[in-house]
Short mmCIF file of C-alpha atoms in Angstrom, two decimals:
data_model
loop_
_atom_site.label_atom_id
_atom_site.label_comp_id
_atom_site.label_asym_id
_atom_site.label_seq_id
_atom_site.Cartn_x
_atom_site.Cartn_y
_atom_site.Cartn_z
CA UNK K 1 -0.03 0.01 -0.20
CA UNK K 2 1.41 3.19 -0.99
CA UNK K 3 1.26 6.62 1.20
CA UNK K 4 -1.53 8.01 -0.69
CA UNK K 5 -3.63 4.43 -0.61
CA UNK K 6 -3.04 4.33 3.02
CA UNK K 7 -5.63 7.59 3.41
CA UNK K 8 -8.40 4.88 2.66
CA UNK K 9 -9.71 3.58 5.81
CA UNK K 10 -12.37 1.47 7.03
CA UNK K 11 -15.42 2.75 8.94
CA UNK K 12 -14.24 1.44 12.08
CA UNK K 13 -10.78 2.73 11.54
CA UNK K 14 -12.14 6.02 10.55
CA UNK K 15 -14.07 6.47 13.71
CA UNK K 16 -11.24 5.72 15.88
CA UNK K 17 -8.95 8.30 13.91
CA UNK K 18 -11.68 11.03 13.91
CA UNK K 19 -12.02 10.45 17.72
CA UNK K 20 -8.20 10.94 18.14
CA UNK K 21 -8.31 14.17 15.83
CA UNK K 22 -11.39 15.82 17.85
CA UNK K 23 -9.56 14.95 21.30
CA UNK K 24 -6.62 17.04 19.99
CA UNK K 25 -9.02 19.84 19.00
CA UNK K 26 -8.83 19.32 15.41
CA UNK K 27 -11.98 20.52 13.34
CA UNK K 28 -13.36 17.75 11.10
CA UNK K 29 -14.71 18.36 7.63
CA UNK K 30 -16.75 15.71 5.67
CA UNK K 31 -17.39 15.92 1.89
CA UNK K 32 -18.64 13.17 -0.23
CA UNK K 33 -19.60 12.32 -3.73
CA UNK K 34 -18.90 9.87 -6.93
CA UNK K 35 -15.96 11.73 -8.55
CA UNK K 36 -16.30 9.75 -11.53
CA UNK K 37 -14.19 11.90 -13.57
CA UNK K 38 -12.22 14.46 -11.52
CA UNK K 39 -12.59 17.86 -12.78
CA UNK K 40 -11.76 21.27 -11.72
CA UNK K 41 -15.10 21.83 -10.23
CA UNK K 42 -14.30 18.89 -7.68
CA UNK K 43 -10.74 20.63 -7.13
CA UNK K 44 -12.64 23.76 -5.97
CA UNK K 45 -15.28 21.69 -4.00
CA UNK K 46 -12.81 19.70 -2.06
CA UNK K 47 -10.13 22.64 -1.42
CA UNK K 48 -13.00 24.97 -0.01
CA UNK K 49 -14.13 22.17 2.02
CA UNK K 50 -10.67 21.63 3.48
CA UNK K 51 -10.49 25.22 3.98
CA UNK K 52 -13.46 25.14 6.72
CA UNK K 53 -11.39 23.01 9.04
CA UNK K 54 -8.24 21.11 9.82
CA UNK K 55 -8.77 17.53 8.35
CA UNK K 56 -11.03 16.69 5.14
CA UNK K 57 -12.62 13.39 4.99
CA UNK K 58 -14.04 12.51 1.79
CA UNK K 59 -16.82 9.60 1.08
CA UNK K 60 -16.71 8.09 -2.16
CA UNK K 61 -19.65 6.56 -3.61
CA UNK K 62 -18.73 2.77 -4.79
CA UNK K 63 -19.30 1.35 -8.14
CA UNK K 64 -22.70 0.02 -7.46
CA UNK K 65 -24.09 3.32 -5.76
CA UNK K 66 -22.45 5.35 -8.35
CA UNK K 67 -24.51 3.11 -10.99
CA UNK K 68 -27.73 3.52 -9.29
CA UNK K 69 -27.07 7.38 -9.12
CA UNK K 70 -25.92 7.95 -12.62
CA UNK K 71 -27.30 5.13 -14.37
CA UNK K 72 -25.94 2.21 -16.60
CA UNK K 73 -22.80 2.47 -18.31
CA UNK K 74 -21.30 4.47 -15.08
CA UNK K 75 -19.08 4.71 -13.35
CA UNK K 76 -16.36 5.29 -16.07
CA UNK K 77 -13.59 4.63 -13.60
CA UNK K 78 -13.53 2.01 -11.22
CA UNK K 79 -13.73 2.70 -7.48
CA UNK K 80 -10.01 1.83 -6.73
CA UNK K 81 -8.95 4.27 -9.53
CA UNK K 82 -11.25 7.09 -8.14
CA UNK K 83 -10.09 6.45 -4.73
CA UNK K 84 -6.18 6.57 -5.72
CA UNK K 85 -6.74 9.51 -7.67
CA UNK K 86 -8.26 11.25 -4.86
CA UNK K 87 -5.85 10.07 -2.39
CA UNK K 88 -3.20 11.97 -4.33
CA UNK K 89 -4.81 15.14 -3.38
CA UNK K 90 -3.06 17.07 -0.67
CA UNK K 91 -6.28 18.71 0.57
CA UNK K 92 -7.91 15.07 1.07
CA UNK K 93 -6.67 13.53 4.33
CA UNK K 94 -8.64 10.65 4.73
CA UNK K 95 -11.23 8.57 2.52
CA UNK K 96 -13.95 6.28 2.74
CA UNK K 97 -15.83 3.97 0.37
CA UNK K 98 -19.75 3.63 0.92
CA UNK K 99 -22.39 2.12 -0.97
CA UNK K 100 -25.78 3.78 0.70
CA UNK K 101 -27.87 6.07 -1.14
CA UNK K 102 -26.78 8.79 0.93
CA UNK K 103 -24.18 9.29 3.63
CA UNK K 104 -26.31 9.66 6.66
CA UNK K 105 -24.98 6.59 8.47
CA UNK K 106 -21.20 7.66 8.31
CA UNK K 107 -22.50 11.05 9.38
CA UNK K 108 -23.96 9.63 12.37
CA UNK K 109 -20.84 7.44 13.09
CA UNK K 110 -18.27 10.21 12.70
CA UNK K 111 -19.90 13.15 13.54
CA UNK K 112 -17.81 15.61 11.63
CA UNK K 113 -18.12 19.26 12.58
CA UNK K 114 -18.87 20.37 8.96
CA UNK K 115 -20.66 18.38 6.39
CA UNK K 116 -19.57 20.11 2.97
CA UNK K 117 -21.73 19.86 -0.07
CA UNK K 118 -21.30 21.26 -3.65
CA UNK K 119 -23.07 24.04 -4.99
CA UNK K 120 -25.70 21.93 -6.74
CA UNK K 121 -27.31 22.01 -3.18
CA UNK K 122 -28.46 24.79 -0.72
CA UNK K 123 -28.36 24.34 2.87
CA UNK K 124 -32.06 23.70 2.86
CA UNK K 125 -31.78 20.99 0.34
CA UNK K 126 -29.04 18.77 1.60
CA UNK K 127 -30.57 15.40 2.23
CA UNK K 128 -28.68 14.68 5.39
CA UNK K 129 -29.09 18.42 6.87
CA UNK K 130 -31.41 16.87 9.64
CA UNK K 131 -28.76 14.29 10.37
CA UNK K 132 -26.07 16.82 10.74
CA UNK K 133 -28.01 19.31 12.81
CA UNK K 134 -29.07 16.44 15.24
CA UNK K 135 -25.72 15.91 16.42
CA UNK K 136 -24.76 19.55 16.45
CA UNK K 137 -22.88 19.96 13.28
CA UNK K 138 -23.25 22.43 10.68
CA UNK K 139 -23.69 22.08 6.74
CA UNK K 140 -21.88 24.20 4.55
CA UNK K 141 -22.18 24.69 0.60
CA UNK K 142 -18.53 24.85 -1.33
CA UNK K 143 -17.03 25.10 -4.78
CA UNK K 144 -17.85 27.13 -7.86
CA UNK K 145 -21.43 27.49 -9.12
CA UNK K 146 -22.43 23.93 -10.85
CA UNK K 147 -21.16 24.97 -14.35
CA UNK K 148 -18.88 21.69 -14.77
CA UNK K 149 -19.92 18.06 -14.46
CA UNK K 150 -18.50 14.62 -15.40
CA UNK K 151 -21.53 13.98 -17.65
CA UNK K 152 -21.12 17.24 -19.51
CA UNK K 153 -17.33 16.65 -19.84
CA UNK K 154 -17.87 13.22 -21.22
CA UNK K 155 -20.22 14.40 -24.03
CA UNK K 156 -17.85 17.11 -25.15
CA UNK K 157 -15.44 13.99 -25.47
CA UNK K 158 -17.52 12.02 -27.69
CA UNK K 159 -16.81 12.54 -31.49
CA UNK K 160 -19.42 14.12 -33.56
CA UNK K 161 -21.78 11.72 -35.38
CA UNK K 162 -20.21 12.98 -38.66
CA UNK K 163 -16.73 12.61 -37.79
CA UNK K 164 -14.78 9.54 -38.67
CA UNK K 165 -12.24 7.93 -36.16
CA UNK K 166 -8.97 8.52 -37.86
CA UNK K 167 -7.28 5.75 -35.99
CA UNK K 168 -5.70 3.08 -38.24
#
C-alpha cells in the first residue's frame, strides 16, 4: 500500500481516527461524491471544504451506488481508480468508500463538525442536513457554481456523429 492509498480507511478505523483528531481539538470536515471523472469543479469543492477545518474526509460512492445514481454505463472509472486519484490530492486527508444512497450512516458514526456539499445544493436541500443538525454539526456549501460536470465533460469528448475515427 502506498502512502496515498493508506488514506483509505474502513468505517471503524476512520471512527477511531476522527475521535483522536477531535480529542486533539482538530476541526473535521466531511465531503462526499462519486468523483467519476475528476475535474476542476471537484478540486474547488474539495479545497474549499478543506479550508473550513483542519482535516478533510471524503466519502466516495462505490461502483454500485454510482451506477444507481448515474445510470447504466457508469461509473467510467472503477472505485479503486477514483480512490487512488483522490488520494493524490493534498487537500484530502482520509477517504472512505460507501454504498448507501446517502451518507447519513457515516455522518452519524463520525459526527464531523462540518458536512460540505457542492453548489448543486443549498443548505436547505442537503438530504443529510437533519442528521447533521441532530448531532450539533453544521452544513456548508462549497465550490464553484455548478457549471461543470463529469457527464457534460464526457459528452464533449464524444466525437461528432459526422466525424470518422482517424485511427489506423
